[in-house]
CSV table of C-alpha atoms in Angstrom, one decimal:
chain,number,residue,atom,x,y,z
A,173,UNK,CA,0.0,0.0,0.0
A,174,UNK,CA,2.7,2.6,-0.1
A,175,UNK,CA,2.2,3.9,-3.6
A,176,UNK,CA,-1.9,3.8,-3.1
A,177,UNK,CA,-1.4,6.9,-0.2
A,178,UNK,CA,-1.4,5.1,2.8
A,179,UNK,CA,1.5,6.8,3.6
A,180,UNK,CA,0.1,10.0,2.5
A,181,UNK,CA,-3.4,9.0,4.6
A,182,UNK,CA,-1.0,8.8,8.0
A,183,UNK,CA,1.1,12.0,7.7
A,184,UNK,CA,-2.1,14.2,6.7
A,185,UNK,CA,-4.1,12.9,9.5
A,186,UNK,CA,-1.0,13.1,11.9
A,187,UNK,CA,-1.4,9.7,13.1
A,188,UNK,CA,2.7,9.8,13.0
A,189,UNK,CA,5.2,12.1,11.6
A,190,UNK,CA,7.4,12.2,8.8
A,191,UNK,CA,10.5,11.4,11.4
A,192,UNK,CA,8.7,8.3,12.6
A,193,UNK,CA,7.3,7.2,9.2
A,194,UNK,CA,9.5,4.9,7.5
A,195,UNK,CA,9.7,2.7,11.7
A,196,UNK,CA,5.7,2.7,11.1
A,197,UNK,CA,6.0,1.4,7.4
A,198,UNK,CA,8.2,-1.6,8.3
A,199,UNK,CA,6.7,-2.6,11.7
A,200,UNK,CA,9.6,-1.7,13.3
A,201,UNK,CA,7.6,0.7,15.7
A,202,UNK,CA,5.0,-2.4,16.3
A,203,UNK,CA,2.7,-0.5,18.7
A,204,UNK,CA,2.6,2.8,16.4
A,205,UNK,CA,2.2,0.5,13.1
A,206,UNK,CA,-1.2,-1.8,14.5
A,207,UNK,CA,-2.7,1.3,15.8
A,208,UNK,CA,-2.5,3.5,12.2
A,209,UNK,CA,-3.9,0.4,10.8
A,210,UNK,CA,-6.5,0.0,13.6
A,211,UNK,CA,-7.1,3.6,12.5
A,212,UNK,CA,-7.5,3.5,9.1
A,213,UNK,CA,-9.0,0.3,9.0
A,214,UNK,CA,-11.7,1.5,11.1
A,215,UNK,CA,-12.1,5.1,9.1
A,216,UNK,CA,-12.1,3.3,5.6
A,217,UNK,CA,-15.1,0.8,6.9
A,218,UNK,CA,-17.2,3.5,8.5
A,219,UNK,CA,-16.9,5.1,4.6
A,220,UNK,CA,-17.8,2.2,3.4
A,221,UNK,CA,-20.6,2.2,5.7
A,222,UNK,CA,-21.9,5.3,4.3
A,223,UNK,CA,-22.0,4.1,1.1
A,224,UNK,CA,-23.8,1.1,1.4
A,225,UNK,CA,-26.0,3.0,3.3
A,226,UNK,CA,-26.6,5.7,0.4
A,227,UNK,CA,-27.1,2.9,-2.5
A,228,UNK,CA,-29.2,0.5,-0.8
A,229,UNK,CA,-30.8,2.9,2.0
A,230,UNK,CA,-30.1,0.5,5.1
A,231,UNK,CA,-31.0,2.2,8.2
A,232,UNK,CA,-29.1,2.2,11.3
A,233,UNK,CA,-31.2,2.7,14.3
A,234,UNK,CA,-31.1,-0.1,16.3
A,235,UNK,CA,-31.2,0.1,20.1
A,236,UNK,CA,-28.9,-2.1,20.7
A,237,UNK,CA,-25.7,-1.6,18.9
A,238,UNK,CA,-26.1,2.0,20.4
A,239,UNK,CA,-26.5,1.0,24.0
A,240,UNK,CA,-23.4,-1.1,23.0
A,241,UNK,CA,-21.6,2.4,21.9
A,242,UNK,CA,-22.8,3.8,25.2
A,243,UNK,CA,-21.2,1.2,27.6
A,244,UNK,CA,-19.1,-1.4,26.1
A,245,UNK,CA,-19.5,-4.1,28.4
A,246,UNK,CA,-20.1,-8.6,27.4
A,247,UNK,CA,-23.9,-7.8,28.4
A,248,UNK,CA,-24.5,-5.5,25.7
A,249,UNK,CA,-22.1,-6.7,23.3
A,250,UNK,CA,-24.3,-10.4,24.1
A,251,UNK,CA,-27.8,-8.4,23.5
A,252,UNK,CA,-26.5,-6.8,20.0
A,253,UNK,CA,-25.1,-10.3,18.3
A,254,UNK,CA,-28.8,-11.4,19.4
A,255,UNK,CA,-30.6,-9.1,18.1
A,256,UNK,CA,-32.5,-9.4,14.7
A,257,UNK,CA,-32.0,-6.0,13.1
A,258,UNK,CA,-28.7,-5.9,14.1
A,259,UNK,CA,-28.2,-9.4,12.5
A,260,UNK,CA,-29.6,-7.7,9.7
A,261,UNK,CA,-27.4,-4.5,9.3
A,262,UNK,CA,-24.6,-6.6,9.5
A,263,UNK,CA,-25.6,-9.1,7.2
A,264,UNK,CA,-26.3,-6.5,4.5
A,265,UNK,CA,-22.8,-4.8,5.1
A,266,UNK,CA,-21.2,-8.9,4.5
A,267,UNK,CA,-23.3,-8.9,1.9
A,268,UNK,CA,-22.0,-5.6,0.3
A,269,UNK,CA,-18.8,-6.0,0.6
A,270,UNK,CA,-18.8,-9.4,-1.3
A,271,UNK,CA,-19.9,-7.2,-3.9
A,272,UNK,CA,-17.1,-4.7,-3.4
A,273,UNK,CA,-14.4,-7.7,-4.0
A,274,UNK,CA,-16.1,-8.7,-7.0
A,275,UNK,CA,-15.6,-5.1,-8.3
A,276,UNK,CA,-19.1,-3.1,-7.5
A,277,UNK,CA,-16.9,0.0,-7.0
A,278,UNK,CA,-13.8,-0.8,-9.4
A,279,UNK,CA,-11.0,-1.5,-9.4
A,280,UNK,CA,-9.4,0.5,-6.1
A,281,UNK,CA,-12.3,-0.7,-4.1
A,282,UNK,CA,-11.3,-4.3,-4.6
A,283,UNK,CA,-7.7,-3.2,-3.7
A,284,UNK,CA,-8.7,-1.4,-0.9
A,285,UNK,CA,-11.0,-4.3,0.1
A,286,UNK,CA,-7.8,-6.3,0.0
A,287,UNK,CA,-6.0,-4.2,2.2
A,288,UNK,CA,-9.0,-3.9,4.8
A,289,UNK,CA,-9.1,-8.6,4.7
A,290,UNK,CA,-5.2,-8.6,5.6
A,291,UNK,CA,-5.9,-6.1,8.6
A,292,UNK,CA,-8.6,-8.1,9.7
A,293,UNK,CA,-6.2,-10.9,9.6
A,294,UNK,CA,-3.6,-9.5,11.9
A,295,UNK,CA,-6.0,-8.6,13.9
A,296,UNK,CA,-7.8,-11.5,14.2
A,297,UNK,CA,-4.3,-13.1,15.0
A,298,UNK,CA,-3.7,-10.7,17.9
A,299,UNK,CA,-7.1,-11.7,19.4
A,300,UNK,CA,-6.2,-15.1,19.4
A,301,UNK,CA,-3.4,-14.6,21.7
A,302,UNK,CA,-4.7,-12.4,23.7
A,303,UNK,CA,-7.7,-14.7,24.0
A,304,UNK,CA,-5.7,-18.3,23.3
A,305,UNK,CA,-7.7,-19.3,20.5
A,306,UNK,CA,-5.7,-22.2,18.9
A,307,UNK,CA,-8.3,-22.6,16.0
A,308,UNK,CA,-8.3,-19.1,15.1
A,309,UNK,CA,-4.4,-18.6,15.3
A,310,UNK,CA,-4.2,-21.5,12.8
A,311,UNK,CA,-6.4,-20.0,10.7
A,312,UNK,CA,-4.9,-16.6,11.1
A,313,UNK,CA,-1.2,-18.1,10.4
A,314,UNK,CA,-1.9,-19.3,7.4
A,315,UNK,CA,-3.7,-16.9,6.0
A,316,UNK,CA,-0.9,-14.7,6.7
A,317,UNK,CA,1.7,-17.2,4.8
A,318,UNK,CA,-0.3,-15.9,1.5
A,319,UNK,CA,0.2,-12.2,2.3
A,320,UNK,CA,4.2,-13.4,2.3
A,321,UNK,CA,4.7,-15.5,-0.4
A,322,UNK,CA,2.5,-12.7,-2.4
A,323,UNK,CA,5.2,-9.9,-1.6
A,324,UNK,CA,8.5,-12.1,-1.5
A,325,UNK,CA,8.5,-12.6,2.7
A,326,UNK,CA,10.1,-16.1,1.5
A,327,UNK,CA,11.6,-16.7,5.1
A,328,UNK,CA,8.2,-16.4,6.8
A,329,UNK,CA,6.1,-17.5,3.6
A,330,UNK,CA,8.3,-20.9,4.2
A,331,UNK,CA,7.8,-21.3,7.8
A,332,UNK,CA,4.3,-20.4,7.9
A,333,UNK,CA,3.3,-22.9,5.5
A,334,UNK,CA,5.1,-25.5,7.3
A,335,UNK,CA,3.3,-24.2,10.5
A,336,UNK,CA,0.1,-24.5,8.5
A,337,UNK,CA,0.8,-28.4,7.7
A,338,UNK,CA,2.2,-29.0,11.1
A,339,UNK,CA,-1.1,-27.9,12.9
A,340,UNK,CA,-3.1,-29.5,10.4
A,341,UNK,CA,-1.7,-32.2,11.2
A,342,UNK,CA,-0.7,-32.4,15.4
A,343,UNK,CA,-3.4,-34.8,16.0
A,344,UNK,CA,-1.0,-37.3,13.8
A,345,UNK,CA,1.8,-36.6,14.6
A,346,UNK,CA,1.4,-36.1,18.6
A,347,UNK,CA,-2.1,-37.5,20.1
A,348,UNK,CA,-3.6,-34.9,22.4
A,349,UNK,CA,-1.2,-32.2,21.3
A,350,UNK,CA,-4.4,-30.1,20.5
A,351,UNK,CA,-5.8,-30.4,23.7
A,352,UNK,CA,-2.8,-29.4,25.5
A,353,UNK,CA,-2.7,-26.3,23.3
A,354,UNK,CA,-6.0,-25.3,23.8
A,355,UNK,CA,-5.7,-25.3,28.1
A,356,UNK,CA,-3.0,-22.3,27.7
A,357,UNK,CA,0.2,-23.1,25.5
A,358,UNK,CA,0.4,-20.1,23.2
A,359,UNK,CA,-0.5,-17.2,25.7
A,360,UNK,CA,-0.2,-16.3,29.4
A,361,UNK,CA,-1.7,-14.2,31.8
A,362,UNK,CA,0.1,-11.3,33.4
A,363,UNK,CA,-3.0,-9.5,34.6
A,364,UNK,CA,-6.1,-10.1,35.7
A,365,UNK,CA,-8.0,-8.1,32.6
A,366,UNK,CA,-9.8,-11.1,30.5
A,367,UNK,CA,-8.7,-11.4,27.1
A,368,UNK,CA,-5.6,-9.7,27.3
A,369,UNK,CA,-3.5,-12.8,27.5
A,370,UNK,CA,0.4,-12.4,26.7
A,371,UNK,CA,1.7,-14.5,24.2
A,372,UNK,CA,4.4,-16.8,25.1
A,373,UNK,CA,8.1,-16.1,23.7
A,374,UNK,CA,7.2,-12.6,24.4
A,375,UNK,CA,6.2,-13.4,27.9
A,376,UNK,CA,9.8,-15.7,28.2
A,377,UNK,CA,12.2,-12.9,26.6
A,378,UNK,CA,10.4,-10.1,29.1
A,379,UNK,CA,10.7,-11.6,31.8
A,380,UNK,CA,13.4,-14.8,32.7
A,381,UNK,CA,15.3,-14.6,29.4
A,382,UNK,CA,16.5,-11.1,31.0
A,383,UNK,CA,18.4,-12.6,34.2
A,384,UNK,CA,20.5,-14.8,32.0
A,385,UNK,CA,22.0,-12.2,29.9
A,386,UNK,CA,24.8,-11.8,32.5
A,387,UNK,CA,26.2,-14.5,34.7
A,388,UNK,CA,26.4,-12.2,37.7
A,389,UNK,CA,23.1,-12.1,37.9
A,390,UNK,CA,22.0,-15.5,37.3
A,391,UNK,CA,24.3,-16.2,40.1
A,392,UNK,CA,22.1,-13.3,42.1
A,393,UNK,CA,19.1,-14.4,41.5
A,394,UNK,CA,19.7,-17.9,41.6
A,395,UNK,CA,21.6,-17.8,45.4
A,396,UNK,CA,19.9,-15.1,47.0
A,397,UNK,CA,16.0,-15.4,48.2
A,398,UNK,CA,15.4,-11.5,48.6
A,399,UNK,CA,16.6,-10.9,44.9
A,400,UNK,CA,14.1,-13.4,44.0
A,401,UNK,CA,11.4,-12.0,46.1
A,402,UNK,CA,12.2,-8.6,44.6
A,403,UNK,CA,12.1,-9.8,41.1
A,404,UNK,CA,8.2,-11.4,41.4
A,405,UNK,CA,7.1,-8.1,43.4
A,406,UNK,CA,8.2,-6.2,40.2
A,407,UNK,CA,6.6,-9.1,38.0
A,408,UNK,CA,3.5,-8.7,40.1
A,409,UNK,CA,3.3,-4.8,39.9
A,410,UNK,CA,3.8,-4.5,36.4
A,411,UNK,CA,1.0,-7.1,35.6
A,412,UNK,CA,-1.0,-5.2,37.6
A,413,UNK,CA,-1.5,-7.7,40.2
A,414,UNK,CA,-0.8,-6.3,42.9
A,415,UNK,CA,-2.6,-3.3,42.8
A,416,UNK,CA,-6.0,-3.1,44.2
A,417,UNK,CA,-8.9,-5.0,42.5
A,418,UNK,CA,-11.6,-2.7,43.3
A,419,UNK,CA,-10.3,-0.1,41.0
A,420,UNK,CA,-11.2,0.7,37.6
A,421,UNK,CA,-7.6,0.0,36.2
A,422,UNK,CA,-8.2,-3.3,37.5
A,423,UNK,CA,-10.1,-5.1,35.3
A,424,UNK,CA,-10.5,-2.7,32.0
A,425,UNK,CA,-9.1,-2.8,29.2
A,426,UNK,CA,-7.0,0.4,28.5
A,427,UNK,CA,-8.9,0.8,24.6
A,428,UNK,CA,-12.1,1.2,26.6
A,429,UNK,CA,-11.4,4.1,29.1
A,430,UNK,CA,-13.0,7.1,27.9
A,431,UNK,CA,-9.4,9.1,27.3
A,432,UNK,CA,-8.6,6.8,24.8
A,433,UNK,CA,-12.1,6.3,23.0
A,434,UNK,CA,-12.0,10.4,22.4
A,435,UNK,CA,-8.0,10.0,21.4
A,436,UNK,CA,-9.6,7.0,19.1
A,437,UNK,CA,-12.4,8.8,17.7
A,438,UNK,CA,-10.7,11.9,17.1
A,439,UNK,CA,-7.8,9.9,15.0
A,440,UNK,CA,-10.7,8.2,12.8
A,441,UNK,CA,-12.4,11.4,12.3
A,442,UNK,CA,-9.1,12.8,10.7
A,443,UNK,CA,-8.4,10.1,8.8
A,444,UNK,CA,-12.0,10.1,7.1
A,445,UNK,CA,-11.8,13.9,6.8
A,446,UNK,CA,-8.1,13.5,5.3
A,447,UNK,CA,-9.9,10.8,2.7
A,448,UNK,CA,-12.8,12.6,1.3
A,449,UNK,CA,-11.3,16.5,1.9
A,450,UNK,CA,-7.5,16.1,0.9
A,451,UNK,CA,-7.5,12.9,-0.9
A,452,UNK,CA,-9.7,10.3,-2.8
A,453,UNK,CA,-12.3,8.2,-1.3
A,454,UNK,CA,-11.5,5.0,-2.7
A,455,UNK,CA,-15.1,3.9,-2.3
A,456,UNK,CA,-16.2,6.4,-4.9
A,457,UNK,CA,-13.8,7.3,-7.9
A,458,UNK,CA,-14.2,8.6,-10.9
A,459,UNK,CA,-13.1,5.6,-13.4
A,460,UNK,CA,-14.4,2.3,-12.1
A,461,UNK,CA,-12.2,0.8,-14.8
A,462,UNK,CA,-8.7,2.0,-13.6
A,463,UNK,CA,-6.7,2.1,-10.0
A,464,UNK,CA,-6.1,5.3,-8.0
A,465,UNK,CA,-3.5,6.6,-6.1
A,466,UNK,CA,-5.8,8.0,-3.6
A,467,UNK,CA,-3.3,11.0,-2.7
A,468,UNK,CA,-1.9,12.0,-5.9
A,469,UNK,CA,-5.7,11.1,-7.6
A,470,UNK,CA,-3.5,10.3,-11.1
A,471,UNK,CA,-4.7,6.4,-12.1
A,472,UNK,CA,-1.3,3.8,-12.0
A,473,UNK,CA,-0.1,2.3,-15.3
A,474,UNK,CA,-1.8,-1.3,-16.7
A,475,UNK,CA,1.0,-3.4,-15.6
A,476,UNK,CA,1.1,-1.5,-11.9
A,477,UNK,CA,-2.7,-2.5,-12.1
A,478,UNK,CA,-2.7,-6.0,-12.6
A,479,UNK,CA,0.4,-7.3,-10.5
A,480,UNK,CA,-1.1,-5.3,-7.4
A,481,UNK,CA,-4.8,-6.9,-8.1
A,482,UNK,CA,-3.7,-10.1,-8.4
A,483,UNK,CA,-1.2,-10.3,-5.4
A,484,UNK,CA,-3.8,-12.0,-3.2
A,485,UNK,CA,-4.8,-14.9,-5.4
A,486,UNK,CA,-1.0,-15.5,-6.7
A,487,UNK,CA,0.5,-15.9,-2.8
A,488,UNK,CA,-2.2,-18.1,-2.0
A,489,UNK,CA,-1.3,-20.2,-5.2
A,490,UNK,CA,2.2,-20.0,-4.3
A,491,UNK,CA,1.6,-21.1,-0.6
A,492,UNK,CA,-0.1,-24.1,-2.1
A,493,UNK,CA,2.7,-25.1,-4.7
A,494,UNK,CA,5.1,-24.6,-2.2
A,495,UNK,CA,3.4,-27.7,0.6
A,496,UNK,CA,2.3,-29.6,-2.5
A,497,UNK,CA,5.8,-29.7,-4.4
A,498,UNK,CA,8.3,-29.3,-0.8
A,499,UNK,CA,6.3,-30.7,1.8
A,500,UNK,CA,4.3,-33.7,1.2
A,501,UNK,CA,6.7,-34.6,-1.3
A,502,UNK,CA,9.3,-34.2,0.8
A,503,UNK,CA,11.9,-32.5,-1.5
A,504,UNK,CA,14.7,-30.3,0.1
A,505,UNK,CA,14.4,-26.9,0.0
């Protein structure tokens, strides 16, 4: 997406700034990077929204979903997945943006669509470690190993797809290895918030994998019980265990206090002002026919065209070559 003005979408809508740009683009600032695409992802559906709303006049007004905007809590979110017309709106919105990826609102729709599927997936994969959800992390995984055989990741398109095959098949290879992975192995808990497990390497390297960096203090820790007492005070505090449970901090998740809803919704509302003000609304362009830079608003050559619109289909025929000719027939690599 950096020649479609995604990068172009950040910097006008100040999610970052042009020091901090290129550490967003390549995920080396993670936390910065998954919030822009939070962001954006969530800006670029709400337009979408509106349009579906303008061609096939679907009307929002249920009580639900808006009592659910009002307090987000598992009792309301419970009562809007129940209820019919909500059901319905979303439904329609599925519905619509089937037609989107078939090419309803050409051909920088569908690429957009693309973009807004691959955020969904690497968000969908951090919910299933924060939430251990061993069928959705395989799912996630290996829809990811398209994204990287697509755009020449060939180190993790190669593991992936062997991670793919691997889960596929743990049940074969090691009898009740899905059960064990289910009770806990992929994330931790290091607070008392639910869903908002840890996952586990990142848990490992934070925390124990830090005292064996220097032998003095391996020694330390290892001989002397107040270092060690010390050290799981710390643990405790900075999980948040420690602290008092009656408090609000204690069992909220920090996306759903009300300073970071208005920091949220004031990002969101920049970025859809920065899209249909400064830029191009990829929902609505001009030539159906032909792909947009959204920023520039110039359409990008034939051949730019069709190797970006076909990226999606090619790495998942890749991924599929790749366990059919390397892996079950066991050739080296």
């Amino acid at each position: 997406m950096h020649g479609a003005g995604y990068a172009d979408i950040l910097i006008e809508a100040k999610l970052v700034t042009s020091a901090s740009l290129k550490c967003v683009l390549s995920g080396k600032n993670w936390a910065l990077a998954i919030w822009c695409l939070r962001t954006i992802t969530e800006a670029a559906e709400r337009l979408l929204v509106e349009v579906l709303i303008e061609e096939e006049g679907i009307e929002i007004d249920t009580l639900a979903l808006f009592n659910l905007i009002e307090q987000m809590n598992r009792e309301h979110l419970d009562a809007a997945l129940n209820d019919e017309p909500t059901k319905a709106v979303i439904q329609a919105y599925l519905n619509f943006q089937d037609k989107v990826k078939k090419g309803h609102l050409g051909k920088t729709g569908v690429l957009w669509m693309s973009f807004l599927d691959n955020n969904h997936v690497l968000l969908m994969l951090l919910f299933a470690v924060k939430t251990n959800n061993v069928p959705l992390f395989h799912k996630c995984n290996s829809e990811m190993a398209d994204l990287f055989f697509a755009y020449d990741g060939q180190n993790y398109a190669r593991y992936l797809a062997w991670f793919d095959v691997f889960l596929t098949n743990l049940e074969l290879s090691h009898p009740g290895g899905w059960d064990l992975l289910s009770k806990g192995a992929i994330a931790v808990a290091r607070s008392l918030i639910s869903g908002a497990l840890a996952a586990v390497d990142k848990t490992m390297e934070e925390t124990f994998m830090k005292f064996a960096k220097m032998f003095d203090t391996y020694t330390c820790f290892c001989r002397t019980a107040s270092t060690r007492g010390q050290f799981f005070e710390q643990l405790l505090e900075m999980c948040g265990m420690s602290s008092n449970p009656d408090s609000s901090s204690g069992g909220m998740h920090r996306e759903l206090e009300k300073a970071e809803i208005t920091k949220s919704e004031a990002a969101v509302q920049r970025v859809m002002k920065a899209f249909t003000s400064c830029f191009m609304n990829p929902w609505c362009v001009p030539d159906k026919t032909r792909l947009y830079n959204i920023a520039s608003g110039a359409p990008v050559t034939r051949e730019v065209e069709v190797d970006v619109l076909r990226a999606d289909a090619l790495g998942k025929e890749m991924k599929d070559r790749f366990i059919k000719e390397r892996l079950q027939s066991r050739e080296l690599l």
